[in-house]
Amino acid sequence: MQSIPTSLNKHTCNVLNFIQLITNMKKIFLILIFLPAKFLFAQSNGIHIIPEPVKITVQSGNFIITPKTVIIVGDSGDMHAANFLNHYLNKNYHFQLPINTNPTNGKITIATKKFIKAPQNAEHYSFVSTPNGVSISGNSYVGSFYGVQTLIQLLPVNFTDGQLPIAAVNIEDEPRFAYRGMHLDVGRHFFSVDFIKEYIDFIALYKMNTFHWHLTEDQGWRIEIKKYPKLTTIGAYRNGTIIGHAPGTGNDKIKYGGYYTQKQIKEIVQYAANRFITIIPEIEMPGHASAAIAAYPELSCFPEKNTPTPQNKQLWSGDTTGKQVQQSWGVFDDVFCPSEYTFHFIENVLDEVMQLFPSKYIHIGGDECPKNYWKASALCQQLMKEKGLKDEHELQSYFIQRVEKYINSKGRQIIGWDEILEGGLAPNATVMSWRGEKGGIEAAQQKHNVIMTPGAWCYFDHSQNKPEDSLTIGGYTPVQKVYSYEPVPKELNKNEIKFILGAQGNVWTEYMAYPTKVEYMILPRMSALSEVLWSPAEKKDWKNFKNKLEFDTKRYQLWQVHFNENWHQNITTNR
Ligand code: ACM
């Protein structure tokens, strides 16, 4: 505070006090004028956009959407965005809007900008709503699609008197990271086509762009491969599932399984493409291969050896001889043998996978591959000698590099979990860093692309409450922890940062047997991750996000989905 010299008389002091009072009032007035654009109006005008846009200016007034409002599209490429808006309105408010190409009577205009040369920031969109209408224009069709997600986020949750008022705003927006992903393990538990579509819709609603579909596991092979029918007739089913936390307190003795036909996969890939979402399929190798080995025992280094089953017979259901699909969770010794038979099998499987999935990337797993069978295998030891490989980690690296070469020869790239760094990284591989950030840092320093999925922030199979009220794998990753995540590690320099493509939420389903549990585990953590990945780092504000989340949970109710209602608890327990 400014001090007043003591030599000044009382009158001068009063004048100075008065001037100071006016100055302070002016300051307060200015604060009231300028600050509230974000903090006052943003909270009170029903503006709770997640992820937070780059730039938003709130204007006065509302535009009212009614069932008579017309959507005008620029051209057929904008139909995906218009159709998604109708899909959303229909699902949640039970009406949809007419779509028209006649610009004279439009109220919601979705018209992607036309460029001679594709712009760098193709995902950018401009959004203007006034009392007279809404105008969305992306730098590309995907940008316009994100503009529609923003429109959806401006909708109230109550549809009263046939009206949906949305605030008048100006928005300029684009994402911070190119890769914004969600993963789902359908091996431990299988989920219907309808639920996969719902999951893809969640991804779209939060302006994420990648669905990492984990399709093969020890407990079930979930993708039809025409050349190897036993992968699904045998590998897609287990004779029972453990009860409780692994190793379990018993076995439910119920045959469990399922798989996606190639026809269903094509339908899902198209469904995702209509939402500008890429599906990256994961075919696990060389570990987590029990289901494939149960179908084709020659894929093991020891085809004659029984699958080891638990000592406690209560934990197992059915046959204990031969190769079996696993019924418990964990990491298992019987992995793919690096034989010519296996490589031939993998190439054939990948041929069909690449036919189904047009993604640039194919995920080939690479995590949690015990080396015990390889150590005991004469074939492996001979191969290591022949190739000059000093240990089984180098043998794994040989395995991955060989598969990478095949995938690269088809014009695609591999992603692998961070274990693929051990024994030497395949030349063009992208690393998914899950055991913390160390693998990601190392890969970026080696000039490899990286997707961050470190367990402490990005594993949505972890508990989210203390105490957790349902069975989970463990850990503790409340929503605030997810929100605090910064995907670019401080250890990287300016040139290395560019290798961090983005991040992803991982959803391993050992303890998620039903869609309702998956919903509960991802909401609201997925909302938090979307803001980490989309919004500029300097716009991240937990307090503001918390307010928005209060409204987001009302959206979940509108969608009639399950979510963690106790997410507030974390604020005290996490500090
Ligand atoms: C992993 O969680 N095993 C990648």
Coordinates of C-alpha atoms and ligand atoms in Angstrom, one line a residue:
M1 CA 0.0 0.0 0.0
Q2 CA 1.2 3.5 -0.8
S3 CA 2.2 5.6 2.3
I4 CA 1.2 9.2 2.7
P5 CA 3.9 11.7 3.8
T6 CA 3.2 13.0 7.4
S7 CA 3.9 16.6 6.4
L8 CA 0.6 16.7 4.3
N9 CA -2.3 18.4 6.1
K10 CA -5.7 16.8 6.9
H11 CA -7.5 18.3 3.9
T12 CA -4.8 17.0 1.4
C13 CA -5.1 13.6 3.1
N14 CA -8.9 13.6 2.6
V15 CA -8.5 14.5 -1.1
L16 CA -5.9 11.8 -1.5
N17 CA -8.1 9.3 0.2
F18 CA -11.0 10.3 -2.1
I19 CA -8.8 9.9 -5.2
Q20 CA -7.6 6.5 -4.0
L21 CA -11.2 5.4 -3.3
I22 CA -12.2 6.5 -6.9
T23 CA -9.1 4.7 -8.3
N24 CA -10.0 1.5 -6.4
M25 CA -13.6 1.7 -7.5
K26 CA -12.4 2.1 -11.1
K27 CA -10.3 -1.0 -10.6
I28 CA -13.2 -3.0 -9.2
F29 CA -15.4 -1.7 -12.1
L30 CA -12.8 -2.8 -14.6
I31 CA -12.4 -6.2 -13.0
L32 CA -16.2 -6.6 -13.1
I33 CA -16.3 -5.6 -16.7
F34 CA -13.4 -7.7 -18.0
L35 CA -12.8 -10.7 -15.7
P36 CA -16.3 -12.1 -15.7
A37 CA -16.2 -12.9 -19.4
K38 CA -14.7 -16.2 -18.3
F39 CA -15.5 -16.5 -14.6
L40 CA -18.9 -14.9 -14.0
F41 CA -20.8 -15.5 -17.2
A42 CA -19.0 -18.7 -17.9
Q43 CA -20.4 -20.2 -14.8
S44 CA -23.8 -18.6 -14.7
N45 CA -24.7 -18.7 -18.4
G46 CA -24.7 -22.4 -18.7
I47 CA -21.3 -22.5 -20.4
H48 CA -19.5 -25.6 -19.2
I49 CA -17.6 -26.7 -22.2
I50 CA -15.2 -29.7 -21.7
P51 CA -12.5 -29.6 -22.9
E52 CA -12.1 -25.9 -22.4
P53 CA -11.8 -24.0 -25.7
V54 CA -8.7 -22.1 -26.6
K55 CA -10.6 -18.8 -26.9
I56 CA -14.2 -18.0 -25.8
T57 CA -16.0 -14.7 -25.7
V58 CA -19.4 -14.7 -24.2
Q59 CA -22.0 -12.4 -25.8
S60 CA -25.4 -11.5 -24.6
G61 CA -28.5 -13.4 -25.5
N62 CA -29.4 -16.9 -26.5
F63 CA -30.2 -18.8 -29.6
I64 CA -33.2 -21.2 -29.2
I65 CA -33.0 -24.6 -30.8
T66 CA -36.5 -26.1 -31.4
P67 CA -37.5 -29.1 -33.4
K68 CA -38.2 -26.7 -36.3
T69 CA -34.6 -25.4 -36.4
V70 CA -33.0 -26.3 -39.7
I71 CA -29.4 -27.5 -40.1
I72 CA -27.7 -26.2 -43.2
V73 CA -24.6 -28.1 -44.4
G74 CA -21.9 -26.7 -46.7
D75 CA -21.6 -29.9 -48.6
S76 CA -21.8 -33.7 -48.2
G77 CA -18.6 -33.8 -46.1
D78 CA -20.4 -31.8 -43.4
M79 CA -23.1 -34.4 -43.2
H80 CA -21.1 -36.5 -40.6
A81 CA -21.2 -33.6 -38.2
A82 CA -24.9 -32.8 -38.9
N83 CA -25.8 -36.5 -38.5
F84 CA -24.0 -36.7 -35.2
L85 CA -25.9 -33.7 -33.9
N86 CA -29.2 -35.4 -34.9
H87 CA -28.0 -38.7 -33.4
Y88 CA -27.3 -36.9 -30.1
L89 CA -30.6 -34.8 -30.1
N90 CA -32.6 -37.9 -31.0
K91 CA -31.0 -40.0 -28.3
N92 CA -31.2 -37.5 -25.5
Y93 CA -34.1 -35.2 -26.4
H94 CA -36.1 -37.4 -28.7
F95 CA -36.3 -35.1 -31.7
Q96 CA -34.1 -34.4 -34.7
L97 CA -33.6 -31.5 -37.0
P98 CA -34.2 -31.2 -40.8
I99 CA -31.0 -31.0 -42.8
N100 CA -30.9 -28.8 -45.8
T101 CA -28.4 -27.4 -48.3
N102 CA -30.5 -24.2 -49.0
P103 CA -28.7 -21.4 -47.2
T104 CA -31.7 -19.1 -47.0
N105 CA -33.5 -20.5 -44.0
G106 CA -30.7 -22.0 -42.0
K107 CA -30.3 -21.5 -38.3
I108 CA -27.4 -23.9 -37.6
T109 CA -24.9 -23.7 -40.3
I110 CA -22.1 -26.3 -40.6
A111 CA -19.9 -25.3 -43.4
T112 CA -16.2 -26.3 -43.5
K113 CA -13.8 -23.8 -44.9
K114 CA -12.4 -24.5 -48.4
F115 CA -8.7 -24.3 -48.8
I116 CA -6.5 -24.8 -51.9
K117 CA -3.8 -26.2 -49.7
A118 CA -4.7 -28.2 -46.6
P119 CA -4.1 -26.1 -43.5
Q120 CA -1.7 -27.2 -40.7
N121 CA -4.4 -27.0 -38.0
A122 CA -7.0 -29.0 -39.7
E123 CA -8.8 -29.6 -36.4
H124 CA -9.4 -25.9 -35.8
Y125 CA -12.9 -24.6 -35.9
S126 CA -14.7 -21.3 -35.4
F127 CA -18.0 -21.2 -33.6
V128 CA -20.4 -18.2 -33.5
S129 CA -23.8 -18.3 -31.9
T130 CA -26.1 -15.2 -31.8
P131 CA -29.8 -14.9 -31.1
N132 CA -30.2 -15.4 -34.8
G133 CA -28.4 -18.7 -35.3
V134 CA -25.2 -20.7 -35.0
S135 CA -22.4 -20.8 -37.5
I136 CA -19.7 -23.6 -37.3
S137 CA -16.8 -23.6 -39.7
G138 CA -13.9 -26.0 -39.4
N139 CA -10.6 -25.9 -41.2
S140 CA -11.6 -29.4 -42.3
Y141 CA -14.6 -31.7 -41.8
V142 CA -13.1 -32.9 -38.6
G143 CA -12.8 -29.3 -37.3
S144 CA -16.5 -28.8 -38.1
F145 CA -17.3 -32.0 -36.2
Y146 CA -15.6 -30.6 -33.1
G147 CA -17.6 -27.5 -33.5
V148 CA -20.7 -29.6 -33.3
Q149 CA -19.4 -31.2 -30.1
T150 CA -19.1 -27.7 -28.7
L151 CA -22.7 -27.0 -29.7
I152 CA -23.7 -30.1 -27.8
Q153 CA -21.8 -29.0 -24.8
L154 CA -23.7 -25.7 -24.8
L155 CA -27.1 -27.5 -24.7
P156 CA -29.0 -27.5 -21.4
V157 CA -29.8 -30.8 -19.9
N158 CA -33.6 -30.0 -19.6
F159 CA -35.7 -29.8 -22.7
T160 CA -38.6 -27.7 -21.5
D161 CA -41.4 -26.2 -23.6
G162 CA -39.8 -27.7 -26.7
Q163 CA -36.8 -25.3 -26.5
L164 CA -33.1 -25.7 -26.1
P165 CA -31.5 -22.3 -25.5
I166 CA -27.8 -22.0 -26.0
A167 CA -25.7 -19.0 -25.1
A168 CA -24.4 -16.5 -27.6
V169 CA -20.6 -17.0 -27.8
N170 CA -17.6 -16.6 -30.1
I171 CA -15.1 -19.5 -30.0
E172 CA -11.9 -20.2 -31.7
D173 CA -10.6 -23.6 -30.9
E174 CA -8.1 -26.4 -31.7
P175 CA -6.4 -29.2 -29.9
R176 CA -3.1 -29.2 -28.1
F177 CA -2.2 -32.8 -28.9
A178 CA -2.6 -34.8 -32.1
Y179 CA -3.2 -38.1 -30.3
R180 CA -6.1 -38.2 -27.9
G181 CA -7.0 -41.7 -27.0
M182 CA -9.1 -44.1 -25.1
H183 CA -8.3 -47.8 -24.8
L184 CA -10.6 -50.7 -24.0
D185 CA -9.7 -54.3 -23.2
V186 CA -12.3 -56.6 -24.5
G187 CA -10.2 -59.8 -23.8
R188 CA -10.8 -60.0 -20.0
H189 CA -14.4 -59.2 -20.5
F190 CA -16.3 -59.0 -23.8
F191 CA -18.6 -56.1 -24.7
S192 CA -21.4 -55.9 -27.2
V193 CA -21.2 -54.0 -30.5
D194 CA -23.8 -51.6 -29.1
F195 CA -21.6 -50.8 -26.1
I196 CA -18.5 -50.4 -28.3
K197 CA -20.5 -47.8 -30.3
E198 CA -21.5 -46.0 -27.1
Y199 CA -17.9 -46.0 -26.1
I200 CA -16.9 -44.5 -29.4
D201 CA -19.6 -41.8 -28.9
F202 CA -18.0 -40.9 -25.5
I203 CA -14.7 -40.5 -27.3
A204 CA -16.4 -38.2 -29.9
L205 CA -18.2 -36.1 -27.4
Y206 CA -14.9 -35.2 -25.7
K207 CA -13.1 -34.4 -28.9
M208 CA -10.8 -37.3 -28.6
N209 CA -9.8 -39.1 -31.8
T210 CA -8.4 -42.6 -31.2
F211 CA -10.0 -45.8 -29.9
H212 CA -7.3 -48.4 -29.0
W213 CA -9.1 -51.7 -29.2
H214 CA -7.3 -54.4 -27.2
L215 CA -8.6 -57.5 -29.0
T216 CA -6.6 -60.4 -27.9
E217 CA -5.7 -61.7 -24.4
D218 CA -4.9 -64.8 -22.3
Q219 CA -8.6 -65.0 -21.4
G220 CA -10.1 -64.6 -24.8
W221 CA -9.4 -63.9 -28.5
R222 CA -12.0 -61.5 -29.8
I223 CA -11.6 -61.0 -33.5
E224 CA -12.7 -63.4 -36.2
I225 CA -9.8 -64.5 -38.4
K226 CA -11.0 -66.5 -41.4
K227 CA -7.8 -68.4 -41.9
Y228 CA -7.7 -69.6 -38.3
P229 CA -11.3 -70.4 -37.2
K230 CA -10.2 -72.1 -34.0
L231 CA -9.1 -68.7 -32.7
T232 CA -12.8 -67.9 -32.1
T233 CA -14.4 -71.4 -31.8
I234 CA -11.9 -72.3 -29.1
G235 CA -9.9 -69.2 -28.2
A236 CA -12.9 -66.9 -27.6
Y237 CA -14.3 -68.9 -24.7
R238 CA -13.1 -69.9 -21.2
N239 CA -14.7 -72.5 -19.0
G240 CA -15.1 -70.2 -16.1
T241 CA -13.9 -67.0 -14.4
I242 CA -12.3 -66.5 -11.0
I243 CA -14.4 -64.9 -8.3
G244 CA -13.0 -61.9 -6.5
H245 CA -9.6 -60.4 -6.6
A246 CA -6.9 -62.5 -8.3
P247 CA -5.9 -65.2 -7.5
G248 CA -9.6 -65.4 -6.5
T249 CA -11.7 -67.1 -3.9
G250 CA -13.4 -69.5 -6.3
N251 CA -14.6 -69.9 -9.9
D252 CA -18.0 -69.2 -11.2
K253 CA -17.9 -72.3 -13.5
I254 CA -19.7 -70.5 -16.2
K255 CA -18.5 -70.7 -19.8
Y256 CA -17.8 -67.1 -20.9
G257 CA -16.8 -65.5 -24.1
G258 CA -17.6 -63.9 -27.4
Y259 CA -16.0 -62.3 -30.4
Y260 CA -16.6 -59.8 -33.1
T261 CA -17.2 -61.1 -36.6
Q262 CA -15.4 -59.3 -39.5
K263 CA -18.8 -57.9 -40.6
Q264 CA -19.3 -56.4 -37.1
I265 CA -15.8 -55.0 -37.1
K266 CA -16.3 -53.3 -40.5
E267 CA -19.5 -51.8 -39.1
I268 CA -17.7 -50.5 -36.0
V269 CA -14.8 -49.1 -38.0
Q270 CA -17.2 -47.2 -40.2
Y271 CA -19.2 -46.0 -37.2
A272 CA -15.9 -44.6 -35.7
A273 CA -14.8 -43.1 -39.1
N274 CA -18.1 -41.2 -39.3
R275 CA -17.1 -39.6 -36.0
F276 CA -13.5 -38.9 -37.2
I277 CA -12.2 -41.6 -34.8
T278 CA -9.4 -43.9 -35.8
I279 CA -9.5 -47.4 -34.3
I280 CA -6.1 -48.9 -33.6
P281 CA -6.4 -52.6 -33.2
E282 CA -4.1 -54.4 -30.8
I283 CA -3.0 -58.0 -31.5
E284 CA -0.8 -58.9 -28.5
M285 CA 2.5 -60.6 -28.9
P286 CA 4.6 -62.4 -27.9
G287 CA 3.0 -62.5 -24.4
H288 CA -0.7 -62.6 -23.3
A289 CA -1.2 -65.3 -26.0
S290 CA -2.8 -68.2 -24.0
A291 CA -6.1 -68.0 -25.9
A292 CA -4.4 -68.2 -29.3
I293 CA -2.2 -71.1 -28.0
A294 CA -5.3 -72.9 -26.7
A295 CA -6.6 -72.8 -30.3
Y296 CA -3.3 -73.6 -32.0
P297 CA -0.9 -75.3 -29.5
E298 CA 2.0 -75.2 -32.1
L299 CA 2.3 -71.5 -31.4
S300 CA 3.9 -72.5 -28.0
C301 CA 7.5 -73.6 -27.7
F302 CA 6.1 -76.6 -25.8
P303 CA 2.9 -77.7 -27.7
E304 CA 2.6 -80.9 -25.6
K305 CA 2.8 -79.2 -22.2
N306 CA -0.5 -78.7 -20.3
T307 CA -1.4 -75.2 -19.4
P308 CA -0.5 -74.9 -15.7
T309 CA -3.7 -74.6 -13.7
P310 CA -4.0 -73.4 -10.0
Q311 CA -3.1 -75.8 -7.2
N312 CA -6.4 -74.9 -5.6
K313 CA -8.9 -76.8 -7.8
Q314 CA -11.7 -74.5 -6.7
L315 CA -10.1 -71.7 -8.8
W316 CA -10.4 -73.7 -12.0
S317 CA -13.4 -74.9 -14.1
G318 CA -13.4 -77.9 -16.4
D319 CA -10.6 -79.6 -18.2
T320 CA -7.1 -79.3 -16.8
T321 CA -5.3 -81.0 -19.7
G322 CA -3.9 -79.6 -22.9
K323 CA -3.8 -76.0 -23.7
Q324 CA -6.5 -73.9 -22.0
V325 CA -7.8 -70.3 -22.2
Q326 CA -7.0 -68.7 -18.9
Q327 CA -9.7 -68.2 -16.3
S328 CA -7.7 -65.9 -13.9
W329 CA -5.9 -62.6 -14.3
G330 CA -2.2 -62.1 -14.5
V331 CA 0.9 -62.8 -16.6
F332 CA 1.4 -66.3 -18.0
D333 CA 4.6 -68.2 -19.0
D334 CA 3.2 -69.9 -22.1
V335 CA 3.9 -67.2 -24.8
F336 CA 4.3 -67.3 -28.6
C337 CA 7.4 -69.2 -29.7
P338 CA 9.6 -67.3 -32.1
S339 CA 9.3 -70.1 -34.7
E340 CA 8.6 -69.9 -38.4
Y341 CA 5.2 -71.4 -37.7
T342 CA 4.4 -68.5 -35.4
F343 CA 5.7 -65.8 -37.7
H344 CA 3.6 -67.3 -40.6
F345 CA 0.6 -67.3 -38.3
I346 CA 1.1 -63.7 -37.2
E347 CA 1.6 -62.5 -40.8
N348 CA -1.6 -64.2 -41.9
V349 CA -3.5 -62.8 -38.9
L350 CA -2.1 -59.3 -39.5
D351 CA -3.1 -59.5 -43.2
E352 CA -6.7 -59.9 -42.2
V353 CA -6.4 -57.3 -39.4
M354 CA -4.9 -54.7 -41.8
Q355 CA -7.7 -55.4 -44.3
L356 CA -10.3 -54.6 -41.6
F357 CA -8.6 -51.6 -40.0
P358 CA -7.3 -48.8 -42.2
S359 CA -5.3 -47.1 -39.3
K360 CA -1.8 -46.0 -39.9
Y361 CA -0.8 -47.8 -36.7
I362 CA -1.2 -51.4 -35.6
H363 CA -0.5 -52.1 -31.9
I364 CA 1.4 -55.3 -31.4
G365 CA 1.5 -55.3 -27.6
G366 CA 5.0 -56.4 -26.4
D367 CA 4.3 -56.1 -22.7
E368 CA 4.6 -58.6 -19.9
C369 CA 6.3 -61.4 -21.8
P370 CA 8.0 -63.8 -19.3
K371 CA 11.0 -65.5 -20.7
N372 CA 10.9 -68.8 -18.8
Y373 CA 9.7 -70.9 -21.8
W374 CA 12.1 -69.3 -24.1
K375 CA 15.0 -70.0 -21.7
A376 CA 14.0 -73.7 -21.6
S377 CA 13.4 -74.0 -25.4
A378 CA 16.1 -75.5 -27.6
L379 CA 14.6 -73.7 -30.6
C380 CA 14.9 -70.3 -28.9
Q381 CA 18.5 -71.0 -27.7
Q382 CA 19.5 -72.1 -31.1
L383 CA 17.9 -69.1 -32.7
M384 CA 19.7 -66.7 -30.3
K385 CA 23.0 -68.4 -31.2
E386 CA 22.3 -68.1 -34.9
K387 CA 21.3 -64.4 -34.7
G388 CA 24.0 -63.4 -32.2
L389 CA 21.4 -62.4 -29.6
K390 CA 22.9 -62.1 -26.1
D391 CA 19.7 -62.7 -24.1
E392 CA 16.0 -63.3 -24.3
H393 CA 15.3 -59.6 -24.2
E394 CA 17.2 -59.3 -27.5
L395 CA 15.2 -62.3 -28.7
Q396 CA 12.0 -60.4 -27.9
S397 CA 13.5 -57.4 -29.8
Y398 CA 14.2 -59.7 -32.8
F399 CA 10.6 -60.9 -32.6
I400 CA 9.2 -57.4 -32.6
Q401 CA 11.5 -56.1 -35.3
R402 CA 10.6 -59.0 -37.6
V403 CA 6.9 -58.2 -37.2
E404 CA 7.6 -54.5 -37.6
K405 CA 9.3 -55.2 -40.9
Y406 CA 6.3 -57.1 -42.1
I407 CA 3.9 -54.3 -41.0
N408 CA 6.1 -51.6 -42.5
S409 CA 6.1 -53.6 -45.8
K410 CA 2.3 -53.1 -45.9
G411 CA 2.7 -49.3 -45.4
R412 CA 1.8 -49.3 -41.7
Q413 CA 3.6 -48.5 -38.5
I414 CA 3.7 -50.4 -35.2
I415 CA 3.0 -49.2 -31.6
G416 CA 4.2 -51.3 -28.7
W417 CA 4.1 -51.0 -24.9
D418 CA 7.3 -49.7 -23.4
E419 CA 8.9 -53.1 -22.9
I420 CA 9.8 -53.0 -26.6
L421 CA 12.6 -50.7 -25.6
E422 CA 14.3 -53.6 -23.9
G423 CA 16.8 -55.4 -26.1
G424 CA 16.7 -52.5 -28.6
L425 CA 13.8 -50.5 -30.1
A426 CA 12.5 -51.5 -33.6
P427 CA 13.5 -48.8 -36.0
N428 CA 10.2 -47.1 -36.7
A429 CA 8.2 -48.1 -33.6
T430 CA 6.0 -45.7 -31.6
V431 CA 6.2 -46.4 -27.8
M432 CA 3.3 -46.4 -25.5
S433 CA 4.7 -45.6 -22.1
W434 CA 2.7 -47.3 -19.3
R435 CA 5.2 -48.2 -16.6
G436 CA 5.5 -44.5 -15.7
E437 CA 7.0 -42.0 -18.1
K438 CA 10.6 -43.4 -18.2
G439 CA 10.0 -45.4 -21.3
G440 CA 8.4 -42.5 -23.1
I441 CA 11.3 -40.2 -22.2
E442 CA 13.8 -42.7 -23.4
A443 CA 12.0 -43.3 -26.6
A444 CA 11.6 -39.5 -27.3
Q445 CA 15.3 -39.1 -26.7
Q446 CA 15.9 -41.8 -29.3
K447 CA 13.7 -39.8 -31.6
H448 CA 10.7 -42.2 -31.6
N449 CA 7.1 -41.1 -31.3
V450 CA 5.5 -41.6 -27.9
I451 CA 2.0 -42.0 -26.5
M452 CA 1.9 -41.4 -22.8
T453 CA -0.3 -43.7 -20.7
P454 CA 1.5 -43.8 -17.3
G455 CA -0.4 -45.8 -14.8
A456 CA -0.5 -43.2 -12.0
W457 CA -2.5 -40.8 -14.2
C458 CA -3.9 -42.7 -17.1
Y459 CA -5.1 -46.1 -15.8
F460 CA -8.8 -45.9 -15.4
D461 CA -8.9 -49.5 -13.9
H462 CA -7.4 -48.0 -10.7
S463 CA -9.7 -47.1 -7.8
Q464 CA -11.0 -43.6 -7.8
N465 CA -12.3 -43.3 -4.3
K466 CA -10.9 -44.0 -0.8
P467 CA -12.3 -46.4 0.3
E468 CA -13.3 -47.7 -3.2
D469 CA -16.8 -49.1 -3.1
S470 CA -16.3 -51.7 -5.9
L471 CA -13.7 -54.3 -6.7
T472 CA -10.9 -52.8 -8.7
I473 CA -7.3 -53.9 -9.6
G474 CA -6.0 -51.4 -6.9
G475 CA -4.1 -48.2 -7.2
Y476 CA -5.6 -44.8 -6.6
T477 CA -6.2 -42.4 -9.5
P478 CA -8.9 -39.9 -8.6
V479 CA -10.2 -37.5 -11.2
Q480 CA -8.1 -34.7 -9.8
K481 CA -5.0 -36.8 -10.3
V482 CA -6.0 -37.4 -14.0
Y483 CA -6.6 -33.7 -14.4
S484 CA -3.2 -32.8 -13.0
Y485 CA -1.4 -34.8 -15.7
E486 CA 1.1 -33.1 -18.0
P487 CA 1.9 -35.3 -20.9
V488 CA 5.2 -33.5 -21.8
P489 CA 7.9 -34.6 -19.3
K490 CA 10.2 -31.9 -18.0
E491 CA 13.2 -34.1 -18.9
L492 CA 12.7 -33.5 -22.6
N493 CA 14.4 -30.7 -24.5
K494 CA 12.8 -28.5 -27.2
N495 CA 13.6 -31.0 -30.0
E496 CA 12.5 -34.0 -28.1
I497 CA 9.1 -32.6 -27.1
K498 CA 7.7 -33.0 -30.5
F499 CA 7.8 -36.8 -30.3
I500 CA 5.1 -36.8 -27.6
L501 CA 2.0 -37.3 -29.7
G502 CA -0.4 -37.2 -26.8
A503 CA -1.8 -39.5 -24.2
Q504 CA -4.5 -42.1 -23.6
G505 CA -6.7 -43.5 -20.9
N506 CA -6.3 -47.3 -20.4
V507 CA -9.3 -49.4 -19.4
W508 CA -8.3 -52.9 -18.5
T509 CA -11.4 -54.9 -17.7
E510 CA -10.4 -57.7 -15.3
Y511 CA -12.8 -56.1 -12.7
M512 CA -15.3 -54.6 -15.2
A513 CA -17.7 -57.4 -16.3
Y514 CA -20.5 -55.1 -17.5
P515 CA -20.8 -51.8 -19.5
T516 CA -22.2 -50.1 -16.4
K517 CA -18.9 -50.7 -14.6
V518 CA -16.9 -49.4 -17.5
E519 CA -19.0 -46.2 -17.6
Y520 CA -18.5 -45.8 -13.8
M521 CA -14.7 -46.2 -14.2
I522 CA -14.3 -43.8 -17.1
L523 CA -16.7 -41.0 -16.0
P524 CA -15.6 -38.4 -15.1
R525 CA -12.0 -39.4 -15.4
M526 CA -12.3 -39.4 -19.2
S527 CA -13.7 -35.8 -19.1
A528 CA -10.6 -34.7 -17.2
L529 CA -8.2 -36.4 -19.6
S530 CA -9.9 -34.8 -22.6
E531 CA -9.1 -31.3 -21.2
V532 CA -5.5 -32.4 -20.5
L533 CA -5.2 -33.4 -24.2
W534 CA -7.2 -30.6 -25.9
S535 CA -6.8 -27.4 -23.9
P536 CA -3.7 -25.2 -23.8
A537 CA -1.8 -26.0 -20.6
E538 CA -2.2 -22.4 -19.4
K539 CA -6.0 -22.7 -19.5
K540 CA -6.0 -25.7 -17.2
D541 CA -7.7 -24.7 -14.0
W542 CA -8.9 -27.3 -11.5
K543 CA -11.4 -25.0 -9.8
N544 CA -13.0 -24.0 -13.0
F545 CA -13.0 -27.6 -14.2
K546 CA -14.6 -28.8 -11.0
N547 CA -17.5 -26.3 -11.6
K548 CA -17.8 -27.6 -15.1
L549 CA -17.8 -31.2 -13.9
E550 CA -20.8 -30.5 -11.7
F551 CA -22.7 -29.8 -14.9
D552 CA -21.0 -32.7 -16.8
T553 CA -22.4 -35.1 -14.3
K554 CA -25.9 -33.8 -15.2
R555 CA -25.0 -34.6 -18.8
Y556 CA -24.2 -38.2 -17.7
Q557 CA -27.6 -38.3 -16.1
L558 CA -29.2 -37.1 -19.3
W559 CA -27.3 -39.8 -21.2
Q560 CA -28.5 -42.3 -18.5
V561 CA -25.0 -43.7 -17.9
H562 CA -23.3 -44.7 -14.7
F563 CA -20.5 -42.5 -13.3
N564 CA -18.6 -42.0 -10.1
E565 CA -20.9 -39.8 -8.1
N566 CA -18.3 -39.5 -5.3
W567 CA -15.7 -37.8 -7.4
H568 CA -15.7 -34.7 -5.0
Q569 CA -14.3 -36.8 -2.2
N570 CA -11.1 -37.0 -3.9
I571 CA -10.4 -33.3 -3.5
T572 CA -9.7 -33.8 0.2
T573 CA -8.3 -37.3 0.1
N574 CA -5.9 -36.4 -2.7
R575 CA -4.3 -33.4 -1.0
Ligands
ACM1 C1 -0.1 -53.1 -19.5 O1 -0.8 -52.5 -18.7 N1 0.3 -54.3 -19.2 C2 0.3 -52.5 -20.7

